[in-house]
Coordinates of C-alpha atoms in Angstrom, one line a residue:
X1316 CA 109.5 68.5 84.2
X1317 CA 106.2 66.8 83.8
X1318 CA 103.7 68.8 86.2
X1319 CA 100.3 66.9 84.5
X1320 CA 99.9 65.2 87.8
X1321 CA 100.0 68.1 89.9
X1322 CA 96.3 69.3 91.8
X1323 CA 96.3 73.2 90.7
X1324 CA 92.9 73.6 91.9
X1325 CA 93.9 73.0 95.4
X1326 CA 97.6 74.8 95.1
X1327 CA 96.2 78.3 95.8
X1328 CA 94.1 77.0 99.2
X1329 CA 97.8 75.8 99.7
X1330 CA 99.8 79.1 99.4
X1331 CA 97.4 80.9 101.3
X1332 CA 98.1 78.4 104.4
X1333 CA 101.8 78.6 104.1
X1334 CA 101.4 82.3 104.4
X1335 CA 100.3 82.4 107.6
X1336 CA 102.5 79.7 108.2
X1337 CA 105.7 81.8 107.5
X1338 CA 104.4 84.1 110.4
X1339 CA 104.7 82.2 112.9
X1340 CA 108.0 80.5 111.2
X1341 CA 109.7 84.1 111.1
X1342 CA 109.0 85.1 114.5
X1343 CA 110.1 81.6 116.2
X1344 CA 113.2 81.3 114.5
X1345 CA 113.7 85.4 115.1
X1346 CA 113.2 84.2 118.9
X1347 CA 115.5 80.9 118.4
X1348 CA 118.3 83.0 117.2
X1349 CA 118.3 85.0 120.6
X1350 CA 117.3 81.5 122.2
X1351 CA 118.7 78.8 120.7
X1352 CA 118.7 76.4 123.3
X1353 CA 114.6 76.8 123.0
X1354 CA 113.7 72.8 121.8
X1355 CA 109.8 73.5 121.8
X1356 CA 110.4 76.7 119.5
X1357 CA 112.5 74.7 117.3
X1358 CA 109.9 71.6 117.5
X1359 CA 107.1 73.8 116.5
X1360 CA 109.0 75.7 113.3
X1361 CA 109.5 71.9 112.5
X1362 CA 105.9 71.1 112.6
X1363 CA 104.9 73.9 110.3
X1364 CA 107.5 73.5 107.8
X1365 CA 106.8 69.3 107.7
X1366 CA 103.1 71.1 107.5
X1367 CA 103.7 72.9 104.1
X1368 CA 105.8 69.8 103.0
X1369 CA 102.7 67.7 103.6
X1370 CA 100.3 70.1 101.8
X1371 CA 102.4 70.4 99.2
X1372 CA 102.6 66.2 98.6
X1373 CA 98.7 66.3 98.7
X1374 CA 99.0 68.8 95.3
X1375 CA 101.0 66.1 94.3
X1376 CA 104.1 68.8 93.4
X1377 CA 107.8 66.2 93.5
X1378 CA 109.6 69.2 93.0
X1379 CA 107.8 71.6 95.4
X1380 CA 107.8 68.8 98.3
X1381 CA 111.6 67.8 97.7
X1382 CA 112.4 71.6 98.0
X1383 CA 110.1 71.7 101.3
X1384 CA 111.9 68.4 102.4
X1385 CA 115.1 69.7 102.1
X1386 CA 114.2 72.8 104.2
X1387 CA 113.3 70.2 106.3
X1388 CA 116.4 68.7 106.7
X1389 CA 118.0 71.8 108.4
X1390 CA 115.7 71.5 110.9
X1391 CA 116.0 68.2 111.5
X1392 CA 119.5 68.8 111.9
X1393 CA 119.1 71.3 114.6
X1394 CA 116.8 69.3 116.4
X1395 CA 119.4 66.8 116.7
X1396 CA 122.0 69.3 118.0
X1397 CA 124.5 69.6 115.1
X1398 CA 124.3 73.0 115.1
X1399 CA 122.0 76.4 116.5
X1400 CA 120.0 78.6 114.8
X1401 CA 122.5 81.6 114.2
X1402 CA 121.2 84.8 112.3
X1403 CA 122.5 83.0 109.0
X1404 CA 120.8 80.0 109.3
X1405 CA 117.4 82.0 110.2
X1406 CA 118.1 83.9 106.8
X1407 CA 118.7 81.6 104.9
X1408 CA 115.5 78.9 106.3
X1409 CA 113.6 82.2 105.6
X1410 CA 114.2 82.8 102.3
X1411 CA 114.0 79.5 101.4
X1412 CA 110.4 79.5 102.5
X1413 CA 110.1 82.7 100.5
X1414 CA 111.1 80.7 97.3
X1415 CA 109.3 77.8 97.6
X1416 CA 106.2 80.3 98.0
X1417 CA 107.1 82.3 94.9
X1418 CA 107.8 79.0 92.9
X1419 CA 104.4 77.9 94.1
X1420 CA 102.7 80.9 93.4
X1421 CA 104.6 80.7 89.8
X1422 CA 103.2 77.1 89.2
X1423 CA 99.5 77.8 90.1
X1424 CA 99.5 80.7 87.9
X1425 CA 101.4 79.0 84.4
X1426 CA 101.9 75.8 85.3
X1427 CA 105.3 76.2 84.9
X1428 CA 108.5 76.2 86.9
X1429 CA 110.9 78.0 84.4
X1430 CA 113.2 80.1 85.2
X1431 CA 113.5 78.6 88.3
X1432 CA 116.6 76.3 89.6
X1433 CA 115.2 74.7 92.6
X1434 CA 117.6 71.6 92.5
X1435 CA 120.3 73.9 93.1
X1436 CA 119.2 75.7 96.2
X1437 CA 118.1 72.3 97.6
X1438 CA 121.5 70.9 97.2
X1439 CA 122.7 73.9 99.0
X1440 CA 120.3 73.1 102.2
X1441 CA 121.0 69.9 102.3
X1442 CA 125.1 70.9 102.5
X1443 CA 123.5 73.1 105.2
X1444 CA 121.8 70.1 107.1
X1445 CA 125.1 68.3 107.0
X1446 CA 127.3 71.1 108.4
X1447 CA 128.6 71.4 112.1
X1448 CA 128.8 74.7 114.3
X1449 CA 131.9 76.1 113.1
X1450 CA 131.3 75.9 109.7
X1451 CA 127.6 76.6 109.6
X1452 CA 127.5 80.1 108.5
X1453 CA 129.2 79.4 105.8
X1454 CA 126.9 76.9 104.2
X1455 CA 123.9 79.0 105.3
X1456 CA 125.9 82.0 103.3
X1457 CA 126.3 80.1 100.8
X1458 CA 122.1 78.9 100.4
X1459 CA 121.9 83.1 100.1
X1460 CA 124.3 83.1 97.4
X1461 CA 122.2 80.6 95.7
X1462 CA 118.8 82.4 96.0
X1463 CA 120.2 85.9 95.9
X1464 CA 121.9 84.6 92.1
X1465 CA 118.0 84.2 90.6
X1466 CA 118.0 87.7 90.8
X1467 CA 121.5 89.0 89.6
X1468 CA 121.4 91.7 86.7
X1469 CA 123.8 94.3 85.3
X1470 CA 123.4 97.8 87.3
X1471 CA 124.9 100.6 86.2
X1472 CA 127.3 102.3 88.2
X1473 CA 125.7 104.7 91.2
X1474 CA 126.4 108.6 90.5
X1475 CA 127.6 110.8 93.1
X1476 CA 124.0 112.1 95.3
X1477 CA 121.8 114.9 93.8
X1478 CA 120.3 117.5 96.5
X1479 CA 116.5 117.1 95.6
X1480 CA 116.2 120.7 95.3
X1481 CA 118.3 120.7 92.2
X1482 CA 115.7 118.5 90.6
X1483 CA 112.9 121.1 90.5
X1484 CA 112.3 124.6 88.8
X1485 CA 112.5 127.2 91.7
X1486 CA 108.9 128.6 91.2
X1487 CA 107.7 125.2 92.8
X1488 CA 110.0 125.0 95.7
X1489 CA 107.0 126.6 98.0
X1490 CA 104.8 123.4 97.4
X1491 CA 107.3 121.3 97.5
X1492 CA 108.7 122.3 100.6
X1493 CA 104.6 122.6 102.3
X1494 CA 103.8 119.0 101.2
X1495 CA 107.4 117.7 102.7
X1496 CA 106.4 119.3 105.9
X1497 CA 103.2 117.2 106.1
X1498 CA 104.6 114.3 104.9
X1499 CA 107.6 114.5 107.6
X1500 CA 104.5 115.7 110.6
X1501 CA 103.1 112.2 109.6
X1502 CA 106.1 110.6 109.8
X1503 CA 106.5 111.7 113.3
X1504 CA 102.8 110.6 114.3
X1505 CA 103.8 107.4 113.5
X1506 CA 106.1 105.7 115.7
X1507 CA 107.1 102.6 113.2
X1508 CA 107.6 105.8 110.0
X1509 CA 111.4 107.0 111.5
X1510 CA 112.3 109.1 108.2
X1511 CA 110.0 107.1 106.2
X1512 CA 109.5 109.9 103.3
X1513 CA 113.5 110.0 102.7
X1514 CA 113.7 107.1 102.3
X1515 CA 111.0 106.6 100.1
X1516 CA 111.9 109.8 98.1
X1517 CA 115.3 108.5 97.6
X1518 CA 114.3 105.1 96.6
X1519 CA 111.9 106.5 94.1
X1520 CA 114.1 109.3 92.5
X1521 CA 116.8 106.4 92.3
X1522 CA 114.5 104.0 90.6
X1523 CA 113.5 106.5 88.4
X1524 CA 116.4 107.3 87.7
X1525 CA 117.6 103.5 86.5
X1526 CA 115.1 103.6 84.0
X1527 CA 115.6 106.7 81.8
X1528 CA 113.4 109.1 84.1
X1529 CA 110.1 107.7 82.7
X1530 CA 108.3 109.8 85.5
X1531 CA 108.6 113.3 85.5
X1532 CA 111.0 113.6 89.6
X1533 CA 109.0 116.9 90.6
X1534 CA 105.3 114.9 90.5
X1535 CA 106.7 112.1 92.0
X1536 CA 108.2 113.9 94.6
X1537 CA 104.8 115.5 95.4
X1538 CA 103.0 111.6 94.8
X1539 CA 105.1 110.2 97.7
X1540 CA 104.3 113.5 99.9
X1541 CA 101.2 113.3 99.6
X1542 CA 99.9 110.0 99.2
X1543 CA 99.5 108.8 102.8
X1544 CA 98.0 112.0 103.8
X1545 CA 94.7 110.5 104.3
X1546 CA 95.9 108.2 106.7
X1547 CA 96.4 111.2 109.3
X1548 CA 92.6 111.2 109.4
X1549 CA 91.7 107.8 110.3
X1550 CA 91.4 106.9 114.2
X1551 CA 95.3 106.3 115.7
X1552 CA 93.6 102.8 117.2
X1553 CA 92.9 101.7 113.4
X1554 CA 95.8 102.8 111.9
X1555 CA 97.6 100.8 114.6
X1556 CA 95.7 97.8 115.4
X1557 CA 97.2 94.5 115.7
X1558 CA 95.0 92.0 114.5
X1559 CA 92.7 91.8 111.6
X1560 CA 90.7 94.7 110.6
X1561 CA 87.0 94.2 110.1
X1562 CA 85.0 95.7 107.0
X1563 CA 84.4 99.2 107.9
X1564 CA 88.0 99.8 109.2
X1565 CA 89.5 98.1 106.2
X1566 CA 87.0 100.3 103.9
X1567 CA 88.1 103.7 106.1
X1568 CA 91.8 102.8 105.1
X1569 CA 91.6 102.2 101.4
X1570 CA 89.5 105.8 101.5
X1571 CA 93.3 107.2 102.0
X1572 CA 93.8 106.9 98.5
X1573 CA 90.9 108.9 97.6
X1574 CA 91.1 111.5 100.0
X1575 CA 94.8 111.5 99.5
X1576 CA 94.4 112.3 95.2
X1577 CA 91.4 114.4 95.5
X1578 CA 93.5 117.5 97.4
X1579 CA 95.7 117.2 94.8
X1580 CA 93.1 117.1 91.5
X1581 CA 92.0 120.6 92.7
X1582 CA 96.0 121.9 92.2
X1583 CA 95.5 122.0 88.1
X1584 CA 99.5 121.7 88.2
X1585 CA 99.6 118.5 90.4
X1586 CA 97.7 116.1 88.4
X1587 CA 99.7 113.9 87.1
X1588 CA 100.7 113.2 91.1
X1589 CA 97.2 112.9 91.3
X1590 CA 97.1 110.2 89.4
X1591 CA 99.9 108.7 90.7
X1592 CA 98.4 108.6 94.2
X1593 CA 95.0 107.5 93.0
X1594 CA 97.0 104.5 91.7
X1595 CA 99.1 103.6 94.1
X1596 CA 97.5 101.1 95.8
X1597 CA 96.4 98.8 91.9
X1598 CA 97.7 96.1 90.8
X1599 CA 99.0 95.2 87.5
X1600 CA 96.3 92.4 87.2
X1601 CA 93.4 94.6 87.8
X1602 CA 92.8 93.0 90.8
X1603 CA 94.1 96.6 93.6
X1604 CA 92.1 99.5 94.6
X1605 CA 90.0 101.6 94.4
X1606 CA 89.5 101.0 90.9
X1607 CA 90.9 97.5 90.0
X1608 CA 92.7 98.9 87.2
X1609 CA 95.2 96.7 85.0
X1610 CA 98.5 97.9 83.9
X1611 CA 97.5 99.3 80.8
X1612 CA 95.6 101.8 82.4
X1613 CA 98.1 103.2 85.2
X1614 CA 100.4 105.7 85.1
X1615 CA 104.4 104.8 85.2
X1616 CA 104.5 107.0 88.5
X1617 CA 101.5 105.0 89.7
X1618 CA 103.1 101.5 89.0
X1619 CA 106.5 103.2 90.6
X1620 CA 105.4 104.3 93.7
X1621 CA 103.1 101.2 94.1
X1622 CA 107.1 99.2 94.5
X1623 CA 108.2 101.8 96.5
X1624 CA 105.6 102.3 99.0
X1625 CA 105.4 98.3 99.3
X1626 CA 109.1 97.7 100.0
X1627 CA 109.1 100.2 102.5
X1628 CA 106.0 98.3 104.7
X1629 CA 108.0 95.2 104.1
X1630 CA 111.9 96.1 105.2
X1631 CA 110.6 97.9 108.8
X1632 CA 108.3 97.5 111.3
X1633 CA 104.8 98.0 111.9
X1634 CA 102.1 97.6 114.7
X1635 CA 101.5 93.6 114.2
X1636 CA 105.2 92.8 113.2
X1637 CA 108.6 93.6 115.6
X1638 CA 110.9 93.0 112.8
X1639 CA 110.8 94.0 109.0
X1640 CA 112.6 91.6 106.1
X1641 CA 115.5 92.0 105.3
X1642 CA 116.7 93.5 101.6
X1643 CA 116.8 90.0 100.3
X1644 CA 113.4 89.1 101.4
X1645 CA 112.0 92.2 100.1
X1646 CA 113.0 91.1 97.0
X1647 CA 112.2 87.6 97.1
X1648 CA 108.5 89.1 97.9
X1649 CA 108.7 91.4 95.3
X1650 CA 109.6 89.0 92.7
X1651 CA 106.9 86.5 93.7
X1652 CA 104.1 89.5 92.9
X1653 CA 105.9 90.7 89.6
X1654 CA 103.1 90.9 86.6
X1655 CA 100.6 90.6 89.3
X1656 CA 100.8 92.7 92.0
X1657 CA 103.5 95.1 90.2
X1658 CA 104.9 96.2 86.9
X1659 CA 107.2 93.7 85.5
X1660 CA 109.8 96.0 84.3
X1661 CA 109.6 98.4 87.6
X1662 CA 110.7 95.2 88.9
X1663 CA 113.3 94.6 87.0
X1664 CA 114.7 98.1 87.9
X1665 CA 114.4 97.6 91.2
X1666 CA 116.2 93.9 90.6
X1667 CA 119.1 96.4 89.7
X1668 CA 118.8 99.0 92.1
X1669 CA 119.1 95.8 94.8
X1670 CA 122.1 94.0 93.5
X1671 CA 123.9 97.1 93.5
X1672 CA 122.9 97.3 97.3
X1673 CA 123.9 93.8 97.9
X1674 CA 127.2 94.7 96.0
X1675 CA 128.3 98.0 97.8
X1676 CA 127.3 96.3 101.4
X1677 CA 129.3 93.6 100.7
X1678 CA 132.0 96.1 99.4
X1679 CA 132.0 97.9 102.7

């Protein structure tokens, strides 16, 4: 594909509107799946998507505004009544969206589109656009199918669970079991954290786990503890405010990670979860805080819980947001920020750790 024609310096202005965009898409069509008789929700999801199809014709992209088009089309066919906007259909506009965004994002970055099958998917909407109410799920299952493929790799079979405790030397149960306490006090403080730290600790562990133990599990453990400690500090009003934050609240949260790692660099045995925590909020390109440190100056654990801590703010709620993505989304996300926002092969692990997911809910 010849992409010589295409206007990289105004792609990025581009992605940046289609993100906000996307928020307004995901809540209307969240809304027209309860509401599907709604014609001015559906008229305005159709605006913005035509929106990013336009923007994306201006950057003179075929590929990306034939892929927009054919999003498009869906709508179009809702509009005209050949079918509502069930859950599947939602899903599948959704991650669409979140495709054409990472192929975007993929194409301002290398100029490049491999690896990508776009053509595919599209063919897939447009069987979508074409399908009637009974049979509507099925072609919207189907788009998933398509996007969820990109992501397929080999996972290894899931052992039987491990009690935590059986992970650690006894002589360190007392720490461990102090830092759980604050981590699960915090998690109660927060309404929109319901047994956030499990979670986290089991998708960590399991991670680590996928790739060979890289990260040694009693650190970790005490890295997710205690790395949104700080945030118990900081004003209930900021930590919960809807809307954007201005400079001095967006400066108190970032000072999480600081005050967070410091507790922990005066425990001479916890500093390699020190570091961890310090890290957790870099990015691979340099380009995170509080250091702007690239990859080859972070810590495995660092880069680990990074994923891990990200995944979880994007599968549940928050203040500003009713409804957290679903697993597929997630990884969508997470695969549009690999070798920028996170590790490449963490997110390759994780690729494996969600196919067997996928595989086991479809199982059950």
């Amino acid at each position: 594909m010849d992409y010589s024609r295409t206007n990289f310096a105004l792609l990025p202005e581009v992605i940046d509107l289609m993100a906000e965009a996307v928020e307004h898409i995901e809540r209307d069509l969240n809304l027209l799946v309860h509401d599907p008789g709604h014609l001015e929700l559906l008229r305005d999801v159709f605006r913005e998507v035509h929106s990013i199809k336009g923007n994306f014709a201006m950057c003179q992209s075929q590929t990306l505004t034939q892929f927009g088009h054919a999003i498009e089309n869906v709508l179009a066919a809702m509009k005209e009544q050949h079918f509502s906007c069930t859950a599947l259909v939602a899903e599948a506009l959704l991650l669409s969206l979140d495709r054409l965004r990472e192929m975007a994002i993929q194409l301002a970055n290398v100029h490049t589109l491999a690896g990508h099958q776009p053509e595919l998917i599209e063919a897939g909407l447009n069987r979508l656009a074409e399908a009637r109410q009974p049979h509507v799920d099925e072609a919207a299952q189907a788009v998933l199918s398509l996007i969820s493929g990109h992501y397929e790799k080999p996972a290894p079979s899931r052992p039987a669970p491990v009690e935590m405790r059986h992970l650690f030397p006894q002589d360190l149960e007392a720490d461990l079991e102090f830092f759980r306490s604050l981590a699960l006090a915090l998690d109660a403080k927060n309404p929109y954290w319901t047994d956030r730290t499990n979670l986290q600790i089991n998708l960590a562990m399991e991670l680590n786990r996928l790739a060979g133990r890289p990260v040694d599990p009693t650190q970790l453990a005490i890295a997710i503890y205690v790395h949104d400690l700080g945030m118990a500090l900081l004003p209930e009003a900021m930590v919960q405010k809807i809307g954007k934050l201005d400079e001095s609240e967006i400066d108190g949260i970032r000072n999480h990670v600081q005050q967070a790692s410091e507790l922990l660099y005066r425990m001479p045995y916890w500093l390699d979860a020190a570091e961890m925590v310090a890290q957790h909020h870099e990015w691979v390109n340099g380009k995170g805080y509080p250091f702007g440190l690239k990859e080859e100056r972070l810590c495995e654990g660092g880069k680990l819980l990074a994923l891990v801590d990200a995944y979880y703010a994007m599968t549940n709620p928050r203040a500003d947001r009713e409804h957290g993505r679903s697993l597929l989304r997630a990884v969508s996300e997470i695969n549009a920020c690999s070798g920028s926002q996170f590790s490449r092969r963490w997110v390759e692990i994780f690729n494996q750790w969600a196919m067997q997911k996928m595989r086991q809910t479809d199982a059950g």
